[in-house]
C-alpha cells in the first residue's frame, strides 16, 4: 500500500511540475518544412506506442499565386492498424478549403495519398476514396465529396466546441483513412515526399497537392505493433500497468494541451487560404 501511495505522490508531483512548463509546439508542417516528430504531441506515448503523428498542410497554388486548394491532415507513421499491416503511413483529413477551375464545378471527387521517393522520384499512389460518413442531429449517412456550382468547398471534420455552440446543426464527419503500407512500396529507402491527390470522378482529371517530406521514412516504420489484452481490476488499478487507469490519467494529463495544436493548424489553413468563408454545400 505504501508503494502505491509513493508512486501516486510522484505522479502528482510530476504533474504539478508540468503545469509550470511552457507549452511549445512547432508550426504546422508543409511542403517547405519536413515533417518531424520531435515534439510533445508527436510522442509515440500519445498513441500507446502505436505510431507518431503530426499535422500537415497540403496545397496547390493558382498561377495568380492564390490557393486553389488547401487541406489539413493528421499524419500518422508506424503501426496504423490496417488489416494487412503492420506499418505504414496514413492521413485523416481534418479540414479542406477548395476553389477549383471550371472543369471541377459541381463535380464529385476522391482523395488518395501519394508517396514520392526523393532520390528516384518514383511515385506510389493509394486508392482513391470518394465518400465519407456524416452524422448530424443523430442521423447518419454516407456522402460523396462534392464541389459547389462554382467549384468551391469548405469542409471540416468537426467544429471545435467554441464554434459548435453557435452552429444551428451539430455535425461530425468521419472521413476514410488514406493509407499506404511500407510493404507495398518497392525499394523502400530514404526520404519520401507526401502528396495528396484529388481526382475528378467525372473527368478523371487529377490535381496534386504538395505536402511535407518524411525524412528517413524506413526508420519511422520500425515501431512495433503494441500488445493488446483485457485487464483485470487489480491490473487496471496498478500504477505501473501500461494501459491501466493511472497510465490513462498520466497520458491524458501529459497531452492535455494537444487540442490547441489542432485548433492552431485549422487557423493556419484559414489564414493561408486568403478567401472569405462561405456556407458549405
PDB file of C-alpha atoms in Angstrom:
ATOM      1  CA  UNK A   1       0.000   0.000   0.000  1.00  0.00           C
ATOM      2  CA  UNK A   2       2.822   2.409   0.848  1.00  0.00           C
ATOM      3  CA  UNK A   3       4.375   1.677  -2.545  1.00  0.00           C
ATOM      4  CA  UNK A   4       1.165   2.693  -4.295  1.00  0.00           C
ATOM      5  CA  UNK A   5       0.969   5.913  -2.256  1.00  0.00           C
ATOM      6  CA  UNK A   6       4.601   6.738  -3.069  1.00  0.00           C
ATOM      7  CA  UNK A   7       4.092   6.226  -6.793  1.00  0.00           C
ATOM      8  CA  UNK A   8       0.894   8.263  -6.714  1.00  0.00           C
ATOM      9  CA  UNK A   9       2.694  11.088  -4.929  1.00  0.00           C
ATOM     10  CA  UNK A  10       5.460  11.048  -7.526  1.00  0.00           C
ATOM     11  CA  UNK A  11       2.877  11.226 -10.309  1.00  0.00           C
ATOM     12  CA  UNK A  12       1.146  14.205  -8.725  1.00  0.00           C
ATOM     13  CA  UNK A  13       4.496  15.914  -8.191  1.00  0.00           C
ATOM     14  CA  UNK A  14       5.488  15.446 -11.846  1.00  0.00           C
ATOM     15  CA  UNK A  15       2.059  16.729 -12.900  1.00  0.00           C
ATOM     16  CA  UNK A  16       2.488  19.878 -10.816  1.00  0.00           C
ATOM     17  CA  UNK A  17       5.900  20.454 -12.368  1.00  0.00           C
ATOM     18  CA  UNK A  18       4.421  20.008 -15.829  1.00  0.00           C
ATOM     19  CA  UNK A  19       1.899  22.741 -15.057  1.00  0.00           C
ATOM     20  CA  UNK A  20       4.713  25.253 -14.819  1.00  0.00           C
ATOM     21  CA  UNK A  21       6.328  24.220 -18.093  1.00  0.00           C
ATOM     22  CA  UNK A  22       5.752  26.374 -21.125  1.00  0.00           C
ATOM     23  CA  UNK A  23       3.738  24.605 -23.808  1.00  0.00           C
ATOM     24  CA  UNK A  24       5.646  24.989 -27.061  1.00  0.00           C
ATOM     25  CA  UNK A  25       4.850  23.353 -30.393  1.00  0.00           C
ATOM     26  CA  UNK A  26       6.229  23.946 -33.902  1.00  0.00           C
ATOM     27  CA  UNK A  27       4.229  25.453 -36.730  1.00  0.00           C
ATOM     28  CA  UNK A  28       2.191  23.099 -38.883  1.00  0.00           C
ATOM     29  CA  UNK A  29       4.375  21.214 -41.380  1.00  0.00           C
ATOM     30  CA  UNK A  30       4.087  21.886 -45.122  1.00  0.00           C
ATOM     31  CA  UNK A  31       5.949  21.441 -48.421  1.00  0.00           C
ATOM     32  CA  UNK A  32       8.629  23.869 -47.227  1.00  0.00           C
ATOM     33  CA  UNK A  33       9.151  22.212 -43.826  1.00  0.00           C
ATOM     34  CA  UNK A  34       9.947  18.474 -43.419  1.00  0.00           C
ATOM     35  CA  UNK A  35       7.531  16.542 -41.215  1.00  0.00           C
ATOM     36  CA  UNK A  36       9.147  15.971 -37.815  1.00  0.00           C
ATOM     37  CA  UNK A  37       8.033  14.047 -34.747  1.00  0.00           C
ATOM     38  CA  UNK A  38      10.404  15.540 -32.176  1.00  0.00           C
ATOM     39  CA  UNK A  39       7.816  17.466 -30.195  1.00  0.00           C
ATOM     40  CA  UNK A  40       5.432  16.647 -27.378  1.00  0.00           C
ATOM     41  CA  UNK A  41       2.260  15.920 -29.320  1.00  0.00           C
ATOM     42  CA  UNK A  42       4.115  13.571 -31.678  1.00  0.00           C
ATOM     43  CA  UNK A  43       5.481  11.285 -28.970  1.00  0.00           C
ATOM     44  CA  UNK A  44       4.653   7.627 -29.520  1.00  0.00           C
ATOM     45  CA  UNK A  45       3.324   7.526 -25.953  1.00  0.00           C
ATOM     46  CA  UNK A  46       0.330   9.564 -27.077  1.00  0.00           C
ATOM     47  CA  UNK A  47      -0.844   6.564 -29.110  1.00  0.00           C
ATOM     48  CA  UNK A  48       0.433   3.983 -26.578  1.00  0.00           C
ATOM     49  CA  UNK A  49       3.435   3.268 -28.806  1.00  0.00           C
ATOM     50  CA  UNK A  50       1.490   2.514 -31.990  1.00  0.00           C
ATOM     51  CA  UNK A  51       2.637   5.418 -34.156  1.00  0.00           C
ATOM     52  CA  UNK A  52       3.887   9.001 -34.323  1.00  0.00           C
ATOM     53  CA  UNK A  53       1.579  11.758 -35.524  1.00  0.00           C
ATOM     54  CA  UNK A  54       1.680  15.398 -36.621  1.00  0.00           C
ATOM     55  CA  UNK A  55      -0.439  17.862 -38.587  1.00  0.00           C
ATOM     56  CA  UNK A  56       0.499  18.699 -42.166  1.00  0.00           C
ATOM     57  CA  UNK A  57      -0.788  21.054 -44.855  1.00  0.00           C
ATOM     58  CA  UNK A  58      -1.181  20.025 -48.498  1.00  0.00           C
ATOM     59  CA  UNK A  59      -1.502  22.822 -51.022  1.00  0.00           C
ATOM     60  CA  UNK A  60      -1.871  23.906 -54.637  1.00  0.00           C
ATOM     61  CA  UNK A  61      -1.440  27.466 -55.890  1.00  0.00           C
ATOM     62  CA  UNK A  62      -3.083  29.076 -58.891  1.00  0.00           C
ATOM     63  CA  UNK A  63      -0.960  30.998 -61.434  1.00  0.00           C
ATOM     64  CA  UNK A  64      -2.040  34.221 -59.720  1.00  0.00           C
ATOM     65  CA  UNK A  65      -0.382  32.934 -56.523  1.00  0.00           C
ATOM     66  CA  UNK A  66      -3.757  32.328 -54.852  1.00  0.00           C
ATOM     67  CA  UNK A  67      -4.518  28.963 -53.314  1.00  0.00           C
ATOM     68  CA  UNK A  68      -6.803  26.762 -55.329  1.00  0.00           C
ATOM     69  CA  UNK A  69      -6.688  24.005 -52.743  1.00  0.00           C
ATOM     70  CA  UNK A  70      -5.517  23.689 -49.156  1.00  0.00           C
ATOM     71  CA  UNK A  71      -6.014  20.591 -46.998  1.00  0.00           C
ATOM     72  CA  UNK A  72      -5.070  19.915 -43.379  1.00  0.00           C
ATOM     73  CA  UNK A  73      -4.480  16.299 -42.349  1.00  0.00           C
ATOM     74  CA  UNK A  74      -3.332  14.403 -39.295  1.00  0.00           C
ATOM     75  CA  UNK A  75      -0.430  12.238 -40.475  1.00  0.00           C
ATOM     76  CA  UNK A  76       0.429   9.014 -38.633  1.00  0.00           C
ATOM     77  CA  UNK A  77       3.525   6.872 -39.259  1.00  0.00           C
ATOM     78  CA  UNK A  78       4.069   3.470 -37.673  1.00  0.00           C
ATOM     79  CA  UNK A  79       1.562   0.750 -36.912  1.00  0.00           C
ATOM     80  CA  UNK A  80      -1.626   2.162 -38.429  1.00  0.00           C
ATOM     81  CA  UNK A  81      -3.919  -0.759 -37.567  1.00  0.00           C
ATOM     82  CA  UNK A  82      -4.613  -1.812 -41.141  1.00  0.00           C
ATOM     83  CA  UNK A  83      -5.722  -5.390 -41.853  1.00  0.00           C
ATOM     84  CA  UNK A  84      -2.627  -6.214 -43.973  1.00  0.00           C
ATOM     85  CA  UNK A  85      -0.371  -4.286 -41.586  1.00  0.00           C
ATOM     86  CA  UNK A  86       1.595  -3.787 -39.790  1.00  0.00           C
ATOM     87  CA  UNK A  87       3.300  -0.479 -40.580  1.00  0.00           C
ATOM     88  CA  UNK A  88       2.856   2.403 -42.955  1.00  0.00           C
ATOM     89  CA  UNK A  89       1.654   5.986 -43.222  1.00  0.00           C
ATOM     90  CA  UNK A  90      -1.913   7.256 -43.007  1.00  0.00           C
ATOM     91  CA  UNK A  91      -3.802  10.534 -43.333  1.00  0.00           C
ATOM     92  CA  UNK A  92      -7.029  11.635 -41.703  1.00  0.00           C
ATOM     93  CA  UNK A  93      -8.423  14.801 -43.273  1.00  0.00           C
ATOM     94  CA  UNK A  94      -9.259  17.456 -40.674  1.00  0.00           C
ATOM     95  CA  UNK A  95     -10.196  20.414 -42.854  1.00  0.00           C
ATOM     96  CA  UNK A  96     -10.124  21.414 -46.506  1.00  0.00           C
ATOM     97  CA  UNK A  97     -10.915  24.533 -48.467  1.00  0.00           C
ATOM     98  CA  UNK A  98     -11.066  24.295 -52.234  1.00  0.00           C
ATOM     99  CA  UNK A  99     -11.675  26.806 -55.033  1.00  0.00           C
ATOM    100  CA  UNK A 100     -11.043  24.963 -58.284  1.00  0.00           C
ATOM    101  CA  UNK A 101     -11.190  25.738 -62.053  1.00  0.00           C
ATOM    102  CA  UNK A 102     -14.405  25.437 -64.173  1.00  0.00           C
ATOM    103  CA  UNK A 103     -13.800  21.794 -65.107  1.00  0.00           C
ATOM    104  CA  UNK A 104     -14.299  20.988 -61.423  1.00  0.00           C
ATOM    105  CA  UNK A 105     -17.570  22.912 -60.994  1.00  0.00           C
ATOM    106  CA  UNK A 106     -20.317  20.796 -59.378  1.00  0.00           C
ATOM    107  CA  UNK A 107     -18.066  17.732 -59.572  1.00  0.00           C
ATOM    108  CA  UNK A 108     -17.698  14.893 -57.138  1.00  0.00           C
ATOM    109  CA  UNK A 109     -14.133  13.952 -56.350  1.00  0.00           C
ATOM    110  CA  UNK A 110     -11.947  11.499 -54.494  1.00  0.00           C
ATOM    111  CA  UNK A 111      -8.760  11.691 -52.456  1.00  0.00           C
ATOM    112  CA  UNK A 112      -5.663   9.499 -52.425  1.00  0.00           C
ATOM    113  CA  UNK A 113      -2.373   9.503 -50.535  1.00  0.00           C
ATOM    114  CA  UNK A 114       0.793   9.585 -52.635  1.00  0.00           C
ATOM    115  CA  UNK A 115       4.426   8.990 -51.672  1.00  0.00           C
ATOM    116  CA  UNK A 116       7.262  10.158 -53.929  1.00  0.00           C
ATOM    117  CA  UNK A 117      10.821   8.926 -53.337  1.00  0.00           C
ATOM    118  CA  UNK A 118      13.114  11.946 -53.140  1.00  0.00           C
ATOM    119  CA  UNK A 119      16.068  10.021 -54.629  1.00  0.00           C
ATOM    120  CA  UNK A 120      14.345   8.410 -57.618  1.00  0.00           C
ATOM    121  CA  UNK A 121      11.114  10.429 -57.935  1.00  0.00           C
ATOM    122  CA  UNK A 122       9.238   7.127 -58.124  1.00  0.00           C
ATOM    123  CA  UNK A 123       5.646   7.694 -57.030  1.00  0.00           C
ATOM    124  CA  UNK A 124       3.194   5.275 -55.476  1.00  0.00           C
ATOM    125  CA  UNK A 125      -0.433   6.311 -55.084  1.00  0.00           C
ATOM    126  CA  UNK A 126      -3.001   4.690 -52.834  1.00  0.00           C
ATOM    127  CA  UNK A 127      -6.671   4.013 -53.645  1.00  0.00           C
ATOM    128  CA  UNK A 128      -8.928   6.966 -54.429  1.00  0.00           C
ATOM    129  CA  UNK A 129     -11.683   7.284 -51.813  1.00  0.00           C
ATOM    130  CA  UNK A 130     -14.741   9.372 -52.651  1.00  0.00           C
ATOM    131  CA  UNK A 131     -17.125   9.035 -49.672  1.00  0.00           C
ATOM    132  CA  UNK A 132     -17.329   9.893 -46.004  1.00  0.00           C
ATOM    133  CA  UNK A 133     -19.921   9.396 -43.277  1.00  0.00           C
ATOM    134  CA  UNK A 134     -21.749  12.416 -41.919  1.00  0.00           C
ATOM    135  CA  UNK A 135     -23.589  12.469 -38.606  1.00  0.00           C
ATOM    136  CA  UNK A 136     -25.951  15.375 -37.953  1.00  0.00           C
ATOM    137  CA  UNK A 137     -28.590  15.630 -35.207  1.00  0.00           C
ATOM    138  CA  UNK A 138     -28.380  11.911 -34.556  1.00  0.00           C
ATOM    139  CA  UNK A 139     -28.773  10.993 -38.230  1.00  0.00           C
ATOM    140  CA  UNK A 140     -26.027   9.097 -40.067  1.00  0.00           C
ATOM    141  CA  UNK A 141     -25.429   8.784 -43.766  1.00  0.00           C
ATOM    142  CA  UNK A 142     -22.782   8.274 -46.435  1.00  0.00           C
ATOM    143  CA  UNK A 143     -21.966  11.251 -48.645  1.00  0.00           C
ATOM    144  CA  UNK A 144     -19.752  12.000 -51.629  1.00  0.00           C
ATOM    145  CA  UNK A 145     -17.153  14.740 -51.650  1.00  0.00           C
ATOM    146  CA  UNK A 146     -18.763  17.367 -53.904  1.00  0.00           C
ATOM    147  CA  UNK A 147     -17.820  20.865 -55.031  1.00  0.00           C
ATOM    148  CA  UNK A 148     -20.308  23.717 -55.340  1.00  0.00           C
ATOM    149  CA  UNK A 149     -21.636  25.049 -58.648  1.00  0.00           C
ATOM    150  CA  UNK A 150     -18.680  27.466 -58.605  1.00  0.00           C
ATOM    151  CA  UNK A 151     -16.057  24.843 -57.722  1.00  0.00           C
ATOM    152  CA  UNK A 152     -15.774  25.618 -54.008  1.00  0.00           C
ATOM    153  CA  UNK A 153     -15.833  23.556 -50.846  1.00  0.00           C
ATOM    154  CA  UNK A 154     -15.378  24.414 -47.185  1.00  0.00           C
ATOM    155  CA  UNK A 155     -15.275  21.093 -45.312  1.00  0.00           C
ATOM    156  CA  UNK A 156     -14.264  20.321 -41.738  1.00  0.00           C
ATOM    157  CA  UNK A 157     -14.223  17.025 -39.874  1.00  0.00           C
ATOM    158  CA  UNK A 158     -15.860  18.609 -36.841  1.00  0.00           C
ATOM    159  CA  UNK A 159     -16.253  22.050 -35.337  1.00  0.00           C
ATOM    160  CA  UNK A 160     -14.390  22.965 -32.181  1.00  0.00           C
ATOM    161  CA  UNK A 161     -16.503  23.299 -29.000  1.00  0.00           C
ATOM    162  CA  UNK A 162     -16.392  27.078 -29.045  1.00  0.00           C
ATOM    163  CA  UNK A 163     -17.520  27.065 -32.707  1.00  0.00           C
ATOM    164  CA  UNK A 164     -20.241  24.417 -32.464  1.00  0.00           C
ATOM    165  CA  UNK A 165     -22.133  26.286 -29.730  1.00  0.00           C
ATOM    166  CA  UNK A 166     -23.308  28.790 -32.329  1.00  0.00           C
ATOM    167  CA  UNK A 167     -23.975  26.223 -35.075  1.00  0.00           C
ATOM    168  CA  UNK A 168     -27.682  25.514 -35.775  1.00  0.00           C
ATOM    169  CA  UNK A 169     -26.936  21.883 -36.675  1.00  0.00           C
ATOM    170  CA  UNK A 170     -24.362  19.737 -34.897  1.00  0.00           C
ATOM    171  CA  UNK A 171     -22.383  17.823 -37.495  1.00  0.00           C
ATOM    172  CA  UNK A 172     -19.493  15.396 -37.322  1.00  0.00           C
ATOM    173  CA  UNK A 173     -17.916  13.960 -40.447  1.00  0.00           C
ATOM    174  CA  UNK A 174     -15.984  10.695 -40.495  1.00  0.00           C
ATOM    175  CA  UNK A 175     -13.576  10.678 -43.454  1.00  0.00           C
ATOM    176  CA  UNK A 176     -11.962   7.440 -44.590  1.00  0.00           C
ATOM    177  CA  UNK A 177      -8.335   6.962 -43.563  1.00  0.00           C
ATOM    178  CA  UNK A 178      -5.953   7.250 -46.532  1.00  0.00           C
ATOM    179  CA  UNK A 179      -3.208   4.637 -46.166  1.00  0.00           C
ATOM    180  CA  UNK A 180      -0.063   3.294 -47.804  1.00  0.00           C
ATOM    181  CA  UNK A 181       1.773   0.317 -46.286  1.00  0.00           C
ATOM    182  CA  UNK A 182       5.540   0.067 -46.187  1.00  0.00           C
ATOM    183  CA  UNK A 183       5.425  -3.485 -47.542  1.00  0.00           C
ATOM    184  CA  UNK A 184       3.782  -2.194 -50.745  1.00  0.00           C
ATOM    185  CA  UNK A 185       6.494   0.368 -51.541  1.00  0.00           C
ATOM    186  CA  UNK A 186       9.145  -1.112 -53.866  1.00  0.00           C
ATOM    187  CA  UNK A 187      12.751  -0.366 -52.954  1.00  0.00           C
ATOM    188  CA  UNK A 188      11.762   1.428 -49.767  1.00  0.00           C
ATOM    189  CA  UNK A 189      14.682   3.709 -48.907  1.00  0.00           C
ATOM    190  CA  UNK A 190      15.452   7.254 -47.815  1.00  0.00           C
ATOM    191  CA  UNK A 191      13.165  10.277 -47.772  1.00  0.00           C
ATOM    192  CA  UNK A 192       9.665  10.493 -49.257  1.00  0.00           C
ATOM    193  CA  UNK A 193       7.523  13.489 -50.156  1.00  0.00           C
ATOM    194  CA  UNK A 194       3.905  13.252 -49.062  1.00  0.00           C
ATOM    195  CA  UNK A 195       1.286  14.389 -51.566  1.00  0.00           C
ATOM    196  CA  UNK A 196      -2.492  14.397 -51.629  1.00  0.00           C
ATOM    197  CA  UNK A 197      -4.133  13.602 -54.972  1.00  0.00           C
ATOM    198  CA  UNK A 198      -7.583  14.954 -55.890  1.00  0.00           C
ATOM    199  CA  UNK A 199      -9.370  13.078 -58.681  1.00  0.00           C
ATOM    200  CA  UNK A 200     -12.417  14.416 -60.528  1.00  0.00           C
ATOM    201  CA  UNK A 201     -14.794  11.420 -60.733  1.00  0.00           C
ATOM    202  CA  UNK A 202     -16.464  12.854 -63.857  1.00  0.00           C
ATOM    203  CA  UNK A 203     -13.396  13.574 -65.995  1.00  0.00           C
ATOM    204  CA  UNK A 204     -10.722  11.551 -64.122  1.00  0.00           C
ATOM    205  CA  UNK A 205      -8.622  14.735 -64.076  1.00  0.00           C
ATOM    206  CA  UNK A 206      -6.132  14.746 -61.234  1.00  0.00           C
ATOM    207  CA  UNK A 207      -4.661  17.568 -59.175  1.00  0.00           C
ATOM    208  CA  UNK A 208      -1.696  17.012 -56.864  1.00  0.00           C
ATOM    209  CA  UNK A 209      -1.417  18.942 -53.624  1.00  0.00           C
ATOM    210  CA  UNK A 210       2.122  19.055 -52.275  1.00  0.00           C
ATOM    211  CA  UNK A 211       2.851  18.245 -48.649  1.00  0.00           C
ATOM    212  CA  UNK A 212       5.941  17.831 -46.447  1.00  0.00           C
ATOM    213  CA  UNK A 213       8.853  15.438 -46.805  1.00  0.00           C
ATOM    214  CA  UNK A 214       9.165  12.435 -44.478  1.00  0.00           C
ATOM    215  CA  UNK A 215      12.878  12.130 -43.767  1.00  0.00           C
ATOM    216  CA  UNK A 216      14.338   8.630 -43.307  1.00  0.00           C
ATOM    217  CA  UNK A 217      10.921   7.061 -43.728  1.00  0.00           C
ATOM    218  CA  UNK A 218      12.069   3.401 -43.266  1.00  0.00           C
ATOM    219  CA  UNK A 219      13.383   4.181 -39.763  1.00  0.00           C
ATOM    220  CA  UNK A 220       9.991   5.612 -38.792  1.00  0.00           C
ATOM    221  CA  UNK A 221       8.382   2.299 -39.739  1.00  0.00           C
ATOM    222  CA  UNK A 222      10.288   0.363 -37.069  1.00  0.00           C
ATOM    223  CA  UNK A 223       7.566   0.887 -34.452  1.00  0.00           C
ATOM    224  CA  UNK A 224       6.241  -2.490 -33.361  1.00  0.00           C
ATOM    225  CA  UNK A 225       2.586  -3.343 -33.043  1.00  0.00           C
ATOM    226  CA  UNK A 226       1.551  -2.653 -29.431  1.00  0.00           C
ATOM    227  CA  UNK A 227       0.257  -5.539 -27.369  1.00  0.00           C
ATOM    228  CA  UNK A 228      -3.426  -5.657 -26.514  1.00  0.00           C
ATOM    229  CA  UNK A 229      -5.433  -7.517 -23.913  1.00  0.00           C
ATOM    230  CA  UNK A 230      -8.097  -7.304 -21.243  1.00  0.00           C
ATOM    231  CA  UNK A 231      -7.020  -6.049 -17.819  1.00  0.00           C
ATOM    232  CA  UNK A 232      -8.478  -7.354 -14.604  1.00  0.00           C
ATOM    233  CA  UNK A 233      -9.411  -4.956 -11.803  1.00  0.00           C
ATOM    234  CA  UNK A 234      -6.105  -5.373  -9.955  1.00  0.00           C
ATOM    235  CA  UNK A 235      -4.114  -4.790 -13.161  1.00  0.00           C
ATOM    236  CA  UNK A 236      -6.227  -1.796 -14.142  1.00  0.00           C
ATOM    237  CA  UNK A 237      -5.569  -0.158 -10.764  1.00  0.00           C
ATOM    238  CA  UNK A 238      -1.836  -0.938 -10.745  1.00  0.00           C
ATOM    239  CA  UNK A 239       0.018   2.411 -11.154  1.00  0.00           C
ATOM    240  CA  UNK A 240       2.774   0.640 -13.137  1.00  0.00           C
ATOM    241  CA  UNK A 241       0.431  -1.145 -15.565  1.00  0.00           C
ATOM    242  CA  UNK A 242       0.555   0.134 -19.132  1.00  0.00           C
ATOM    243  CA  UNK A 243      -2.977   0.834 -20.300  1.00  0.00           C
ATOM    244  CA  UNK A 244      -4.305   0.883 -16.739  1.00  0.00           C
ATOM    245  CA  UNK A 245      -6.262   3.658 -15.062  1.00  0.00           C
ATOM    246  CA  UNK A 246      -3.190   5.518 -13.790  1.00  0.00           C
ATOM    247  CA  UNK A 247      -1.436   5.210 -17.126  1.00  0.00           C
ATOM    248  CA  UNK A 248      -4.551   6.572 -18.834  1.00  0.00           C
ATOM    249  CA  UNK A 249      -4.620   9.532 -16.453  1.00  0.00           C
ATOM    250  CA  UNK A 250      -0.908  10.229 -16.935  1.00  0.00           C
ATOM    251  CA  UNK A 251      -1.302  10.113 -20.721  1.00  0.00           C
ATOM    252  CA  UNK A 252      -4.324  12.414 -20.674  1.00  0.00           C
ATOM    253  CA  UNK A 253      -2.514  14.915 -18.481  1.00  0.00           C
ATOM    254  CA  UNK A 254       0.708  14.931 -20.473  1.00  0.00           C
ATOM    255  CA  UNK A 255      -1.040  15.587 -23.796  1.00  0.00           C
ATOM    256  CA  UNK A 256      -3.870  17.723 -22.430  1.00  0.00           C
ATOM    257  CA  UNK A 257      -2.861  20.774 -24.489  1.00  0.00           C
ATOM    258  CA  UNK A 258      -2.566  18.989 -27.838  1.00  0.00           C
ATOM    259  CA  UNK A 259      -6.099  20.056 -28.692  1.00  0.00           C
ATOM    260  CA  UNK A 260      -4.649  23.553 -29.082  1.00  0.00           C
ATOM    261  CA  UNK A 261      -2.291  22.324 -31.788  1.00  0.00           C
ATOM    262  CA  UNK A 262      -5.245  21.120 -33.863  1.00  0.00           C
ATOM    263  CA  UNK A 263      -7.022  24.445 -33.431  1.00  0.00           C
ATOM    264  CA  UNK A 264      -3.886  26.374 -34.406  1.00  0.00           C
ATOM    265  CA  UNK A 265      -3.451  24.204 -37.509  1.00  0.00           C
ATOM    266  CA  UNK A 266      -7.020  24.926 -38.626  1.00  0.00           C
ATOM    267  CA  UNK A 267      -6.495  28.635 -38.081  1.00  0.00           C
ATOM    268  CA  UNK A 268      -3.285  28.486 -40.113  1.00  0.00           C
ATOM    269  CA  UNK A 269      -5.181  26.892 -43.018  1.00  0.00           C
ATOM    270  CA  UNK A 270      -7.751  29.692 -42.983  1.00  0.00           C
ATOM    271  CA  UNK A 271      -5.033  32.321 -42.753  1.00  0.00           C
ATOM    272  CA  UNK A 272      -3.225  30.953 -45.808  1.00  0.00           C
ATOM    273  CA  UNK A 273      -6.295  30.422 -47.947  1.00  0.00           C
ATOM    274  CA  UNK A 274      -6.998  34.156 -48.062  1.00  0.00           C
ATOM    275  CA  UNK A 275     -10.612  33.768 -49.125  1.00  0.00           C
ATOM    276  CA  UNK A 276     -13.650  34.667 -47.030  1.00  0.00           C
ATOM    277  CA  UNK A 277     -15.548  31.696 -45.604  1.00  0.00           C
ATOM    278  CA  UNK A 278     -18.857  30.738 -47.196  1.00  0.00           C
ATOM    279  CA  UNK A 279     -21.659  28.346 -46.382  1.00  0.00           C
ATOM    280  CA  UNK A 280     -20.538  24.761 -47.120  1.00  0.00           C
ATOM    281  CA  UNK A 281     -22.674  22.767 -49.523  1.00  0.00           C
TER     282      UNK A 281
END
